[in-house]
Structure formats: C-alpha cells, structure tokens
PDB file with one MODEL, atoms N, CA, C and O in Angstrom:
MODEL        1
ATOM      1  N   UNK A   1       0.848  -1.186   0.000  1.00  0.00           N
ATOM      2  CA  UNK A   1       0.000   0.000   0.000  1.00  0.00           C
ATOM      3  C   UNK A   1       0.887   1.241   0.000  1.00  0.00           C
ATOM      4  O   UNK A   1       1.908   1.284   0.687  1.00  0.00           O
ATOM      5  N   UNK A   2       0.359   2.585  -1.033  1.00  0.00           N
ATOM      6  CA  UNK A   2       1.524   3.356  -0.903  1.00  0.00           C
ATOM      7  C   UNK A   2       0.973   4.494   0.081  1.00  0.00           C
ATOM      8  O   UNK A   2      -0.239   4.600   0.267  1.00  0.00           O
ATOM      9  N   UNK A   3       1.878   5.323   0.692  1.00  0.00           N
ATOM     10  CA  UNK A   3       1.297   6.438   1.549  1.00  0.00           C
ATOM     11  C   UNK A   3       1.279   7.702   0.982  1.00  0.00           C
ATOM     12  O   UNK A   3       0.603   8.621   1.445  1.00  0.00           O
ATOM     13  N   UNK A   4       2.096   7.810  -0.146  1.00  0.00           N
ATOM     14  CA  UNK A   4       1.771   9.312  -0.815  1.00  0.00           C
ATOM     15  C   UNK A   4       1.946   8.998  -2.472  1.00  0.00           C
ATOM     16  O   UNK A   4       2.531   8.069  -3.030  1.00  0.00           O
ATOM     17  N   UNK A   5       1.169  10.201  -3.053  1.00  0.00           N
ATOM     18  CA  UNK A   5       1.759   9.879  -4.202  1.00  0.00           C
ATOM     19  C   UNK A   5       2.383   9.822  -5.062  1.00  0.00           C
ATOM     20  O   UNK A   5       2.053   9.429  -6.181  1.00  0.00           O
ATOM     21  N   UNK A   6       3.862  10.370  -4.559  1.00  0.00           N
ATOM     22  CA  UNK A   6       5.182   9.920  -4.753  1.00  0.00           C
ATOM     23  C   UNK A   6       5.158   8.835  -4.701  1.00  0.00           C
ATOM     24  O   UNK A   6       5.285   8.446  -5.862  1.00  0.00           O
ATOM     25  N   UNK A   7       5.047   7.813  -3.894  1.00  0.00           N
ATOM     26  CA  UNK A   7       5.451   6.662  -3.630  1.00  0.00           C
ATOM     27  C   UNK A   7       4.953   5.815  -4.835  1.00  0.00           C
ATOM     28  O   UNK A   7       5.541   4.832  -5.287  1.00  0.00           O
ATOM     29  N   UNK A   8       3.718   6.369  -5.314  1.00  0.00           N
ATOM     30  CA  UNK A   8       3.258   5.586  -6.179  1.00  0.00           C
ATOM     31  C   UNK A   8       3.762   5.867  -7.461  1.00  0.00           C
ATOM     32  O   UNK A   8       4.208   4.910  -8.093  1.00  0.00           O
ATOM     33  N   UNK A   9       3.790   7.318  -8.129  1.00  0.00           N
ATOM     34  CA  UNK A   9       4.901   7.268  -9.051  1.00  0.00           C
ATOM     35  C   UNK A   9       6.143   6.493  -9.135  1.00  0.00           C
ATOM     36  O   UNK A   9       6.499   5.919 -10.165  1.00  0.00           O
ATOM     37  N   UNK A  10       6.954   6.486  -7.763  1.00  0.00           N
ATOM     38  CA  UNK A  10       8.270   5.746  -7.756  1.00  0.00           C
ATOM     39  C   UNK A  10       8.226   4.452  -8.421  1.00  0.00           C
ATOM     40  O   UNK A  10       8.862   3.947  -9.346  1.00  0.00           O
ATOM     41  N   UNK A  11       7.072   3.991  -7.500  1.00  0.00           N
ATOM     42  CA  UNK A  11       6.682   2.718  -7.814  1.00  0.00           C
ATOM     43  C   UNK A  11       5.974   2.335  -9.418  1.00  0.00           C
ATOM     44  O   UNK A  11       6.009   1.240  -9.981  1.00  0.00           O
ATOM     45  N   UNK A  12       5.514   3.266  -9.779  1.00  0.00           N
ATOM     46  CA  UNK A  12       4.749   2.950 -11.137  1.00  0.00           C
ATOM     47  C   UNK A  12       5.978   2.962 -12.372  1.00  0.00           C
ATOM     48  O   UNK A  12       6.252   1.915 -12.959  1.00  0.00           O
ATOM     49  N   UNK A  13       6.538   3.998 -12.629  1.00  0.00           N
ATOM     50  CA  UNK A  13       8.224   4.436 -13.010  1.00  0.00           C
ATOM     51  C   UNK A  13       8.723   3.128 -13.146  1.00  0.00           C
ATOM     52  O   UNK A  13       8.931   2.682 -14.274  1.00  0.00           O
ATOM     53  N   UNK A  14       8.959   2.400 -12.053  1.00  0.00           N
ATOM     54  CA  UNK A  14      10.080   1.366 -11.933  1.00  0.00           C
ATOM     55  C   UNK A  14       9.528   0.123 -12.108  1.00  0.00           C
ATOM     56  O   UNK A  14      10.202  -0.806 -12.555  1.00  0.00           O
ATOM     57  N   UNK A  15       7.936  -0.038 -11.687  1.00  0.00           N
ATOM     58  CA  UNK A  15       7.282  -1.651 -12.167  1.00  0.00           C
ATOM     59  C   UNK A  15       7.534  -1.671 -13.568  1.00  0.00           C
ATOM     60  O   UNK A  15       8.329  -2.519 -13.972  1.00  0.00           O
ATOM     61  N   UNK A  16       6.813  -0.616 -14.677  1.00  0.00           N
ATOM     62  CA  UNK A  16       6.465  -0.479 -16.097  1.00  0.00           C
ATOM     63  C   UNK A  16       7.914  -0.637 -16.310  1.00  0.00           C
ATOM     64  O   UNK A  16       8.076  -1.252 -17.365  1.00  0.00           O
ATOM     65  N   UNK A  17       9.010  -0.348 -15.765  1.00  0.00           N
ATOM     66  CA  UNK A  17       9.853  -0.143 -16.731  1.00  0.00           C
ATOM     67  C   UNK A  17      10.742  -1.953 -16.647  1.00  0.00           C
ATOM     68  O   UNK A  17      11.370  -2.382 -17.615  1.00  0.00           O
ATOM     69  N   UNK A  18      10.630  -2.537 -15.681  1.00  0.00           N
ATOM     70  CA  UNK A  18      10.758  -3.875 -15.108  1.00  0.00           C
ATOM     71  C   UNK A  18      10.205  -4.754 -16.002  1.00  0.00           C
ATOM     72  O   UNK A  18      10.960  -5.701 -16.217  1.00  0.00           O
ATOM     73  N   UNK A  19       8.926  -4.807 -16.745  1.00  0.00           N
ATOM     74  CA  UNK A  19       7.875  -5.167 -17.083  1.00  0.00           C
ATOM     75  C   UNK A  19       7.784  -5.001 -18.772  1.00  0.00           C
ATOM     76  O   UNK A  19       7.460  -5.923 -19.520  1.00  0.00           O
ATOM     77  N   UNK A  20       8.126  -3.676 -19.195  1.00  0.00           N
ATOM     78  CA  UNK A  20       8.567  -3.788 -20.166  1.00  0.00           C
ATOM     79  C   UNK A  20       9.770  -3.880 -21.264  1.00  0.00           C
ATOM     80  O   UNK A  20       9.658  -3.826 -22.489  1.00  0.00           O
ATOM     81  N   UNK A  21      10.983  -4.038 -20.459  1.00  0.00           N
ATOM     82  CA  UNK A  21      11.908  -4.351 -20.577  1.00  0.00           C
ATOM     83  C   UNK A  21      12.102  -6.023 -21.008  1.00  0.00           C
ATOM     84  O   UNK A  21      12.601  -6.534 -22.011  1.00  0.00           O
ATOM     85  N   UNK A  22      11.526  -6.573 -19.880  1.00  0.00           N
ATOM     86  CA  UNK A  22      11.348  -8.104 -20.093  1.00  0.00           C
ATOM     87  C   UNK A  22      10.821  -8.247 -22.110  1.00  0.00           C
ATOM     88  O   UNK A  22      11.184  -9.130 -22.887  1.00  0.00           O
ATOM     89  N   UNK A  23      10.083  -7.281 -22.353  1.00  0.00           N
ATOM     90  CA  UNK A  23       9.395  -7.168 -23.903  1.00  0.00           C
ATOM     91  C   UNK A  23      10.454  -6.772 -24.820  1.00  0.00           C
ATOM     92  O   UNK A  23      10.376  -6.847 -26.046  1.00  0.00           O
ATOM     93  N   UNK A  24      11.549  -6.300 -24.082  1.00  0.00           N
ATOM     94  CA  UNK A  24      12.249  -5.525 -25.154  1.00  0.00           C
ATOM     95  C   UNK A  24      12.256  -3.957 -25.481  1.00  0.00           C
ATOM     96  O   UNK A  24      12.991  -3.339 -26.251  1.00  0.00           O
ATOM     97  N   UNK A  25      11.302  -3.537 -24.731  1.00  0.00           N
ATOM     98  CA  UNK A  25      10.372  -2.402 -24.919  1.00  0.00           C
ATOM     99  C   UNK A  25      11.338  -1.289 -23.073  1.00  0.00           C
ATOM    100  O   UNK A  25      11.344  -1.477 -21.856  1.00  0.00           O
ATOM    101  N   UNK A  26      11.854  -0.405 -23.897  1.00  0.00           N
ATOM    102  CA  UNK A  26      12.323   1.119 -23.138  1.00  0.00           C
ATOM    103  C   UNK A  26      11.051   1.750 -22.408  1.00  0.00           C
ATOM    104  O   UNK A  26      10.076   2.112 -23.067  1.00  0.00           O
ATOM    105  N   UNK A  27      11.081   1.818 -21.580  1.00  0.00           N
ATOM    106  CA  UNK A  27       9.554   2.947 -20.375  1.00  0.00           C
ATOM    107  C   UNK A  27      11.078   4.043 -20.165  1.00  0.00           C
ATOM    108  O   UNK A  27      12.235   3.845 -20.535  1.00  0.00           O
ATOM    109  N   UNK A  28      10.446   5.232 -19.410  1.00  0.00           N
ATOM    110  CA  UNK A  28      11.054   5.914 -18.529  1.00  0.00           C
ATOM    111  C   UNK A  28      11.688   5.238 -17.604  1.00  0.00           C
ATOM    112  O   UNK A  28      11.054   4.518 -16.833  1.00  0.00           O
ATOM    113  N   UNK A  29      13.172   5.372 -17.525  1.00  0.00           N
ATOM    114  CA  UNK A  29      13.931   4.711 -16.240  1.00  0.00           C
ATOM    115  C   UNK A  29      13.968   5.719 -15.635  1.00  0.00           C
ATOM    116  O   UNK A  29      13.570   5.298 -14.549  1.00  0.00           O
ATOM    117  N   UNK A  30      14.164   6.891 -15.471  1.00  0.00           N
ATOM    118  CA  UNK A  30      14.969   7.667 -14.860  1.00  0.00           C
ATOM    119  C   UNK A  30      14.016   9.190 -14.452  1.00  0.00           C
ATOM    120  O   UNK A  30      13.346   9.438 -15.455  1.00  0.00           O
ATOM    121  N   UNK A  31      13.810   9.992 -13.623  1.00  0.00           N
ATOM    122  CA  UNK A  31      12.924  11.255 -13.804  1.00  0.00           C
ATOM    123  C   UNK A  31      12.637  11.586 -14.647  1.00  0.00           C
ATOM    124  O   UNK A  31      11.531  11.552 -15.187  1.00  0.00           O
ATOM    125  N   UNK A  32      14.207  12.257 -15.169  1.00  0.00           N
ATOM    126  CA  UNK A  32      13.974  12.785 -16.830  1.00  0.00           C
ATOM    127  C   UNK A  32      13.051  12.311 -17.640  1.00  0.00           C
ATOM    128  O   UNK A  32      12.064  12.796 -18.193  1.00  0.00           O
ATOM    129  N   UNK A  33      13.545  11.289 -17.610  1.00  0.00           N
ATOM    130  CA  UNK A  33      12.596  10.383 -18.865  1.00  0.00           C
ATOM    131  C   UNK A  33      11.413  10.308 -19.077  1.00  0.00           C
ATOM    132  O   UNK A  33      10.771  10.263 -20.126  1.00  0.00           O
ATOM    133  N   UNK A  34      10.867  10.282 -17.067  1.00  0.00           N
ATOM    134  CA  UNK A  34       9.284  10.306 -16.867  1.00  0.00           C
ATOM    135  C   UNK A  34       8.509  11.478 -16.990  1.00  0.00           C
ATOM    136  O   UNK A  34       7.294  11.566 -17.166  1.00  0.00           O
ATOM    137  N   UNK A  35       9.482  12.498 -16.859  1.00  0.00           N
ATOM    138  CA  UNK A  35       9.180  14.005 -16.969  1.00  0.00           C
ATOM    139  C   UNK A  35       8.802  13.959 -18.394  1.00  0.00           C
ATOM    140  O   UNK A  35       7.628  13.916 -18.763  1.00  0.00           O
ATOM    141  N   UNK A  36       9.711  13.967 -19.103  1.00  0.00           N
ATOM    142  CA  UNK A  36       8.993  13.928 -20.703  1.00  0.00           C
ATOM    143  C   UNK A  36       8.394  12.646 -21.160  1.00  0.00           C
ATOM    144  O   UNK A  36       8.153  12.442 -22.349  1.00  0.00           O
ATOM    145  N   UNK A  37       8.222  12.028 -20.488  1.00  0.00           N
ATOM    146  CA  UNK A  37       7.147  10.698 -21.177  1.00  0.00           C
ATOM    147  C   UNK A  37       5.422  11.710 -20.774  1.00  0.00           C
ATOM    148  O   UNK A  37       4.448  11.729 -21.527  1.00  0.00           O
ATOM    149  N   UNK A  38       5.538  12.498 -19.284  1.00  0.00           N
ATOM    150  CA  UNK A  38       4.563  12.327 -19.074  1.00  0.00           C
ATOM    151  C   UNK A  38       4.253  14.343 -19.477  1.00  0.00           C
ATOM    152  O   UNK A  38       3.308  15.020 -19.072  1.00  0.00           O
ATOM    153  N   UNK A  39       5.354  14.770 -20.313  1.00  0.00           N
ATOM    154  CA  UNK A  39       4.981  15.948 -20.765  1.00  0.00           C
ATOM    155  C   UNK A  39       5.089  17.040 -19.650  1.00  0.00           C
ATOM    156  O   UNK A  39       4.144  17.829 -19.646  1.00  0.00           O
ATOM    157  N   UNK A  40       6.152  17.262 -18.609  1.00  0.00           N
ATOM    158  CA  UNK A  40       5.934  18.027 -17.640  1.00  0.00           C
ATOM    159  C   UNK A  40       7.473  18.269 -17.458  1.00  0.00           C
ATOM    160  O   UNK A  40       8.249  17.627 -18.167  1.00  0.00           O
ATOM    161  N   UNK A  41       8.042  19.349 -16.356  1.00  0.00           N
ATOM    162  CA  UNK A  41       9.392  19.470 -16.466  1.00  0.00           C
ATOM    163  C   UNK A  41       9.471  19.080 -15.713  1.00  0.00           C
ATOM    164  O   UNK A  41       8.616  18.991 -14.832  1.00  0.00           O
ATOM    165  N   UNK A  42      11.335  18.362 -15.725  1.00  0.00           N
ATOM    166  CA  UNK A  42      12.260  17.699 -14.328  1.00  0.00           C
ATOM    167  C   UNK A  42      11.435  18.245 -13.266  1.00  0.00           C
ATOM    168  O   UNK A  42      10.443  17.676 -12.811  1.00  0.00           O
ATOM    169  N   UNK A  43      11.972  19.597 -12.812  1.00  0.00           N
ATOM    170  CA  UNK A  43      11.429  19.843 -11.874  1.00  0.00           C
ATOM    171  C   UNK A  43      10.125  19.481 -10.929  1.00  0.00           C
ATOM    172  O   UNK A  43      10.053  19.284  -9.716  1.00  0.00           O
ATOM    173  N   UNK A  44       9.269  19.472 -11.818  1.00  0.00           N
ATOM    174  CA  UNK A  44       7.682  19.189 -11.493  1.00  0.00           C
ATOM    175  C   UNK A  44       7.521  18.098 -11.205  1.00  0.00           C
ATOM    176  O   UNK A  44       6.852  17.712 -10.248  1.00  0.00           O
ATOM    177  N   UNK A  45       8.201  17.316 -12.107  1.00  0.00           N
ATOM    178  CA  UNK A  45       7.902  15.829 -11.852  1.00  0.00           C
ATOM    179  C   UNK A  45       8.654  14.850 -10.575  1.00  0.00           C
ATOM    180  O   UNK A  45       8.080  13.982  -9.918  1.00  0.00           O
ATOM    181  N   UNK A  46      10.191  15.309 -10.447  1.00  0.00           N
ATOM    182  CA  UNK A  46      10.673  15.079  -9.299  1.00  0.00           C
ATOM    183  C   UNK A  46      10.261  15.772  -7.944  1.00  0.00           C
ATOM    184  O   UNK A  46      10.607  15.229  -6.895  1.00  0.00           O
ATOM    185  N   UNK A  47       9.474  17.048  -7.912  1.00  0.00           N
ATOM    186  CA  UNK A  47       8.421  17.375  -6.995  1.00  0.00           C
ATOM    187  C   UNK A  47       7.619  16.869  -6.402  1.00  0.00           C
ATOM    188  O   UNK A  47       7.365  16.940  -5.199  1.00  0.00           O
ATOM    189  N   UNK A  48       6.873  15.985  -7.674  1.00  0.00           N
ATOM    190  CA  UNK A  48       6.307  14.787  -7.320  1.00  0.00           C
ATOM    191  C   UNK A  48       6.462  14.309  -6.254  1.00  0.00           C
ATOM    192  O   UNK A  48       6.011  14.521  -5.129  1.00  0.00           O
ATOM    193  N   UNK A  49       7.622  13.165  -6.996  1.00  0.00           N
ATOM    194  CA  UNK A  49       7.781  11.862  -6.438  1.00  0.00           C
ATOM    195  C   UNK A  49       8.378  12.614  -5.038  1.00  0.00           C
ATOM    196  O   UNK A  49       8.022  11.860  -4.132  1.00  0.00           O
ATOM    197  N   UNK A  50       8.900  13.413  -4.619  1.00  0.00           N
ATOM    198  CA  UNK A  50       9.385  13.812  -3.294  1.00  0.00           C
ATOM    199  C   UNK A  50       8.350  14.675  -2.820  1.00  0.00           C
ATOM    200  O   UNK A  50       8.677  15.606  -2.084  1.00  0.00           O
ATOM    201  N   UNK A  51       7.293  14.529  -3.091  1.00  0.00           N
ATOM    202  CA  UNK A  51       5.986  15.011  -2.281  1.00  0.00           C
ATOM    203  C   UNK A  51       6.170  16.521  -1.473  1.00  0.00           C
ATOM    204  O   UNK A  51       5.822  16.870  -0.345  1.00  0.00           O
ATOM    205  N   UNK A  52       6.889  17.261  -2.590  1.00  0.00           N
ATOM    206  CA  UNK A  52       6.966  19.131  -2.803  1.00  0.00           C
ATOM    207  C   UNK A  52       6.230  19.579  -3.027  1.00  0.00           C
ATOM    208  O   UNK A  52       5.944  20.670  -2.533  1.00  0.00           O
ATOM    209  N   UNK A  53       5.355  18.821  -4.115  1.00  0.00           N
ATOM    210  CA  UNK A  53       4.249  19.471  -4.478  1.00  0.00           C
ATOM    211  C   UNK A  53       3.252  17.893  -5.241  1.00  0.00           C
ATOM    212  O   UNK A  53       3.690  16.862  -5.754  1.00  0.00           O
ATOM    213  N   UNK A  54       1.988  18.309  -5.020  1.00  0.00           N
ATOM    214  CA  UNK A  54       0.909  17.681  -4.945  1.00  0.00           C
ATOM    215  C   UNK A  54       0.372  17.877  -6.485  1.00  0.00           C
ATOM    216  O   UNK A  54       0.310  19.092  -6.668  1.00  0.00           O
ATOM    217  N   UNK A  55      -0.038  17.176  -7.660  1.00  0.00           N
ATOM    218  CA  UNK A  55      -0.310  17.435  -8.832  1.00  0.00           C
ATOM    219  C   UNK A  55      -1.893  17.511  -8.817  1.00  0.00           C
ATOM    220  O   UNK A  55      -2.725  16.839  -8.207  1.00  0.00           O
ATOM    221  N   UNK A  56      -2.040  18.811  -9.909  1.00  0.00           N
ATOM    222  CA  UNK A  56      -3.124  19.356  -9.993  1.00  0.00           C
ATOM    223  C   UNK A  56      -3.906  18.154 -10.147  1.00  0.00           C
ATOM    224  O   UNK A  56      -3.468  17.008 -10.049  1.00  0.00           O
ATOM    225  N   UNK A  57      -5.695  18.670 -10.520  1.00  0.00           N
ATOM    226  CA  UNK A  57      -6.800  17.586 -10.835  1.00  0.00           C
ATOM    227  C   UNK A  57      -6.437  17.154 -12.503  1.00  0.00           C
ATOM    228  O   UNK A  57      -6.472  16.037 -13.020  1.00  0.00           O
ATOM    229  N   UNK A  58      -6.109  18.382 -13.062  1.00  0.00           N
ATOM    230  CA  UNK A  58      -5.466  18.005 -14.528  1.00  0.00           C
ATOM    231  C   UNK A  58      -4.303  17.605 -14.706  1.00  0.00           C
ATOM    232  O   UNK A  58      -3.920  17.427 -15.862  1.00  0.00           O
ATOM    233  N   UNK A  59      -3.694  17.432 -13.931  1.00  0.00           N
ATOM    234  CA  UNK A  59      -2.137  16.721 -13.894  1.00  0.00           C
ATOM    235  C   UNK A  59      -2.351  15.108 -13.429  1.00  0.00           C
ATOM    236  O   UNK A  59      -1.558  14.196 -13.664  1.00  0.00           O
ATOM    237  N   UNK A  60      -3.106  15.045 -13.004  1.00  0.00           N
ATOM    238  CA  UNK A  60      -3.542  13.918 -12.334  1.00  0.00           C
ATOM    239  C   UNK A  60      -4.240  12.922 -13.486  1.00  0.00           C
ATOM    240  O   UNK A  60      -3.910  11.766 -13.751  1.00  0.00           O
ATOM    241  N   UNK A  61      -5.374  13.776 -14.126  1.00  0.00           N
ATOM    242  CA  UNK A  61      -5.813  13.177 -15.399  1.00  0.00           C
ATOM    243  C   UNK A  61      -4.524  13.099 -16.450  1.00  0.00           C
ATOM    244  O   UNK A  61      -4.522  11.975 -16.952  1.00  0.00           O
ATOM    245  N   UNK A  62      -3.835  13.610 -16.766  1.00  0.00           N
ATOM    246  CA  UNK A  62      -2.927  13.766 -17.885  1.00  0.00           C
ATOM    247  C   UNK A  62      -1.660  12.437 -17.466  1.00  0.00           C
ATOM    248  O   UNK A  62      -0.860  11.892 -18.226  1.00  0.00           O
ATOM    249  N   UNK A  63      -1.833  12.269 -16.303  1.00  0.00           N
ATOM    250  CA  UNK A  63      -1.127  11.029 -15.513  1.00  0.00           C
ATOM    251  C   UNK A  63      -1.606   9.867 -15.650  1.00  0.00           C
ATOM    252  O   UNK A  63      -0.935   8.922 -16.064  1.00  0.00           O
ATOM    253  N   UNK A  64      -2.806   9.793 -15.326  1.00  0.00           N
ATOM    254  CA  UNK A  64      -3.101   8.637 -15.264  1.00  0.00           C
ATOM    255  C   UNK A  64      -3.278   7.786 -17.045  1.00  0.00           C
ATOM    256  O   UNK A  64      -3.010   6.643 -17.415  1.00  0.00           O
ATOM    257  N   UNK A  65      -3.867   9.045 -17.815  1.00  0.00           N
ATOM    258  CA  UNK A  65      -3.690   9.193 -19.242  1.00  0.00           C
ATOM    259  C   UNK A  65      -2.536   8.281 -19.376  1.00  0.00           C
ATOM    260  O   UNK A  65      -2.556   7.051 -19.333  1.00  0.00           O
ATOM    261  N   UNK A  66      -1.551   9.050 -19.541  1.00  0.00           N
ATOM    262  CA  UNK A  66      -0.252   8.472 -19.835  1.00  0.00           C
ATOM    263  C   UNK A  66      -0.113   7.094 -19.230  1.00  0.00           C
ATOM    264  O   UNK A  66      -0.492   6.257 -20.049  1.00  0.00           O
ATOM    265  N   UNK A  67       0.182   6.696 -18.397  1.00  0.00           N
ATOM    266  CA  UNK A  67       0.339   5.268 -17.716  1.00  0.00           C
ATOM    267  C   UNK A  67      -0.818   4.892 -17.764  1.00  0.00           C
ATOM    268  O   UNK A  67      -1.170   4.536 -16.639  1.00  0.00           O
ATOM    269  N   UNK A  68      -1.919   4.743 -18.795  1.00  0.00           N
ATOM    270  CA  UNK A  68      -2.793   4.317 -18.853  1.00  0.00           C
ATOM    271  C   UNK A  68      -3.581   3.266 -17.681  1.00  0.00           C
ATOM    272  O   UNK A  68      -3.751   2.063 -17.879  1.00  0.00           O
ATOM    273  N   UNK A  69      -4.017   4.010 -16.420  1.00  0.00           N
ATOM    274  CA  UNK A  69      -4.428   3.538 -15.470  1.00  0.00           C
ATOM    275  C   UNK A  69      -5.748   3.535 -15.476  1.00  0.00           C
ATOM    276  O   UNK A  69      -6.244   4.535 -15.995  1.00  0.00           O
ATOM    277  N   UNK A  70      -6.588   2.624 -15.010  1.00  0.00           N
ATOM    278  CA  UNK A  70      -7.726   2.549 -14.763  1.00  0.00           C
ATOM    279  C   UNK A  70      -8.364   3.534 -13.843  1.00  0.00           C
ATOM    280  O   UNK A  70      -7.517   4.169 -13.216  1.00  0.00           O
ATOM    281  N   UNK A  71      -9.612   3.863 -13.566  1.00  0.00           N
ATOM    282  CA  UNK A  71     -10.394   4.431 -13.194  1.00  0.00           C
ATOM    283  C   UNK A  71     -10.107   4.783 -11.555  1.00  0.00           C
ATOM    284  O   UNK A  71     -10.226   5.893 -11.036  1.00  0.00           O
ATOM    285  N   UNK A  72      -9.654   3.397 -10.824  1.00  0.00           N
ATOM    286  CA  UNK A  72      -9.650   2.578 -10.344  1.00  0.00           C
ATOM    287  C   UNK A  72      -8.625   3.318  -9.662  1.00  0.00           C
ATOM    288  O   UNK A  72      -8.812   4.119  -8.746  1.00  0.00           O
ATOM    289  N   UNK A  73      -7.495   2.980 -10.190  1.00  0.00           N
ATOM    290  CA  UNK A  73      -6.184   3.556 -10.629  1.00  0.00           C
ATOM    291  C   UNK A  73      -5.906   5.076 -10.376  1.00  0.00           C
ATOM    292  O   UNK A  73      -5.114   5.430  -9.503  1.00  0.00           O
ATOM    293  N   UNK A  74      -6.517   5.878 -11.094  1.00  0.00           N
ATOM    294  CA  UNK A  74      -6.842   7.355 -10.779  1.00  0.00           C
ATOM    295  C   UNK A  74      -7.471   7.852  -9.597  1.00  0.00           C
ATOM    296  O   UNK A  74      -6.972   8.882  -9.145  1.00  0.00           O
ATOM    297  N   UNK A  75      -8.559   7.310  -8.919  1.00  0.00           N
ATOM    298  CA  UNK A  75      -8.934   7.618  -7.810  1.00  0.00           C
ATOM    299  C   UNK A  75      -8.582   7.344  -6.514  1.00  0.00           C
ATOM    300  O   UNK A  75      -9.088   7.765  -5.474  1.00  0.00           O
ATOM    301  N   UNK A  76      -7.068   6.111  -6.792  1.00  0.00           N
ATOM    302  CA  UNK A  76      -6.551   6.057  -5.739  1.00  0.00           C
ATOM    303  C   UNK A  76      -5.335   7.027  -5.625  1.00  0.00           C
ATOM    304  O   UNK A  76      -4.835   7.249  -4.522  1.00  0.00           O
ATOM    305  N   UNK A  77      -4.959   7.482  -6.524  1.00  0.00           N
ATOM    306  CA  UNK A  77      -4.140   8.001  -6.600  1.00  0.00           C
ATOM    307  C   UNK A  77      -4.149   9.456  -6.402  1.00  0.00           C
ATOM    308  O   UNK A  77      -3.350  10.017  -5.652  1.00  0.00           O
ATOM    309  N   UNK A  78      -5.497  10.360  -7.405  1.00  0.00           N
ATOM    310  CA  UNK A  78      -6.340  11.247  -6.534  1.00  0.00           C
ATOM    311  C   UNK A  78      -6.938  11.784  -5.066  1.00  0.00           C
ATOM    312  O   UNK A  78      -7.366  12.872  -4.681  1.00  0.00           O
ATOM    313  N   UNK A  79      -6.740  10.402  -4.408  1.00  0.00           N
ATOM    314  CA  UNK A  79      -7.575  10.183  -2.744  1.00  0.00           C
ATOM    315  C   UNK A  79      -5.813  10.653  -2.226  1.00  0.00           C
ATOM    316  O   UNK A  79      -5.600  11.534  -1.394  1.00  0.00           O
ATOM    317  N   UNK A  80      -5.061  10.108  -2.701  1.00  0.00           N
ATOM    318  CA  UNK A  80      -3.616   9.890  -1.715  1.00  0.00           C
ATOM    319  C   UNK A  80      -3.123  11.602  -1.823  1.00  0.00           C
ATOM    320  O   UNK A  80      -2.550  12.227  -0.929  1.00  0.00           O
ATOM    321  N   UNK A  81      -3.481  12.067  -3.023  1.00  0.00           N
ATOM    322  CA  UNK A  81      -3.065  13.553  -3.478  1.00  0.00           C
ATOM    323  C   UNK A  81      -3.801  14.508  -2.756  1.00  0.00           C
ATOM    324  O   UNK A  81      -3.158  15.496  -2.401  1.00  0.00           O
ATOM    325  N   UNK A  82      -5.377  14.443  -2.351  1.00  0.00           N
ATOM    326  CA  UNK A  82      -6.102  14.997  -1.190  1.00  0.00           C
ATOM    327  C   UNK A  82      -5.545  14.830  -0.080  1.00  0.00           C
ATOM    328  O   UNK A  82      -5.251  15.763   0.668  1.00  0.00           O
ATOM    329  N   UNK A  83      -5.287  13.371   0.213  1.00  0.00           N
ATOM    330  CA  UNK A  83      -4.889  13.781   1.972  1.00  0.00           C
ATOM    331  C   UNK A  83      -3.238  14.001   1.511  1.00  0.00           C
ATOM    332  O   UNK A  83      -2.485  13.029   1.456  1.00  0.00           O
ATOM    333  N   UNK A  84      -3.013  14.677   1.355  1.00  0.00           N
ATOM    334  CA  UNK A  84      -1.488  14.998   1.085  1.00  0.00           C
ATOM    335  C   UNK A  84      -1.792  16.386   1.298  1.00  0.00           C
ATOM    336  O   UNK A  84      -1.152  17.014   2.141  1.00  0.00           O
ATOM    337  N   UNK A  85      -2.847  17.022   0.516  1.00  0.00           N
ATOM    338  CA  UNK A  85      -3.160  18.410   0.730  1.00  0.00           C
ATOM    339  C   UNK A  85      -3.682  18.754   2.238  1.00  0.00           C
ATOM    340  O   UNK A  85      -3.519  19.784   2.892  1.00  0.00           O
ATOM    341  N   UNK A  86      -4.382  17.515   2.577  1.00  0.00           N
ATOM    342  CA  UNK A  86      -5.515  17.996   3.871  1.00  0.00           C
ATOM    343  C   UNK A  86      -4.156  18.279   5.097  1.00  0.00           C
ATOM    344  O   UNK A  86      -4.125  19.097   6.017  1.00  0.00           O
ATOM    345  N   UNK A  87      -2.910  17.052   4.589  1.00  0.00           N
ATOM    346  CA  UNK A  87      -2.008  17.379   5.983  1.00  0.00           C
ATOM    347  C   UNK A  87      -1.267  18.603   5.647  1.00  0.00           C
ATOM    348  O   UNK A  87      -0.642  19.114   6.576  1.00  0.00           O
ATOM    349  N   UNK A  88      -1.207  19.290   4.248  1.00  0.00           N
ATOM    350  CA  UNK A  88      -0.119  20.170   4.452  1.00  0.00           C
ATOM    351  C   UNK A  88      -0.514  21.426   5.170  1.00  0.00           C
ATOM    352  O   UNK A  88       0.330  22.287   5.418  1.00  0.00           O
TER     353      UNK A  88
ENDMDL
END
C-alpha cells in the first residue's frame, strides 16, 4: 500500500519499466525520462515523487492518461493527493 503519491509514481516508473523491458520495450527509467514521457518538467515531476508538491486535478488526469491507469487507478491516486493536501 503506498502512503503518498510519490510513492506511487516511484513505484509505477520502476514496475512499467521492469515489465517492459522483459518485452524488449524502453519505459522511462529515470525522472527525466518520466518528466517527458509524461509531458511536464524535471522539476515538477521530481516534486512529485518527493511530495513538494501535490499534482493538480489536470495533472492527475494527464497522468493517469499516460500510464494508462484505470479508473480505479486514478482515484486512488487522486484520494492519496487529497490527503497529502488535507495534511499540508
């Protein structure tokens, strides 16, 4: 279970790229990479994952977009990004 949603980027970043590698197939290894896979700068995106900053409701859609996550998927990840806000 992750506690923020950094954790879950970290974690999403590094499964996909585990996963598709086994295929032959390059994901984002590295920030950079995820930063422009997912259309946003270094900065923002390593913000992220070190829970600096909390991604908008449209950053969130444009996320889950990209790593093509389920519904499912998005609203947990959405819920973890609220209480991230409620403690700051």
């Amino acid at each position: 279970s992750f506690q923020t949603p950094g954790e879950l980027l970290f974690f999403e970043r590094n499964r996909e790229n585990k996963r598709l590698a086994r295929r032959g197939v390059s994901f984002p290894a590295t920030r950079d990479e995820m930063a422009t896979f997912l259309g946003v700068s270094l900065r923002r995106y390593a913000d992220w994952e070190r829970m600096n900053r909390v991604p908008t409701d449209q950053e969130i859609g444009q996320i889950a977009k990209k790593l093509g996550w389920t519904d499912a998927q998005r609203r947990m990840f959405r819920d973890a990004c609220d209480q991230m806000k409620r403690e700051a």
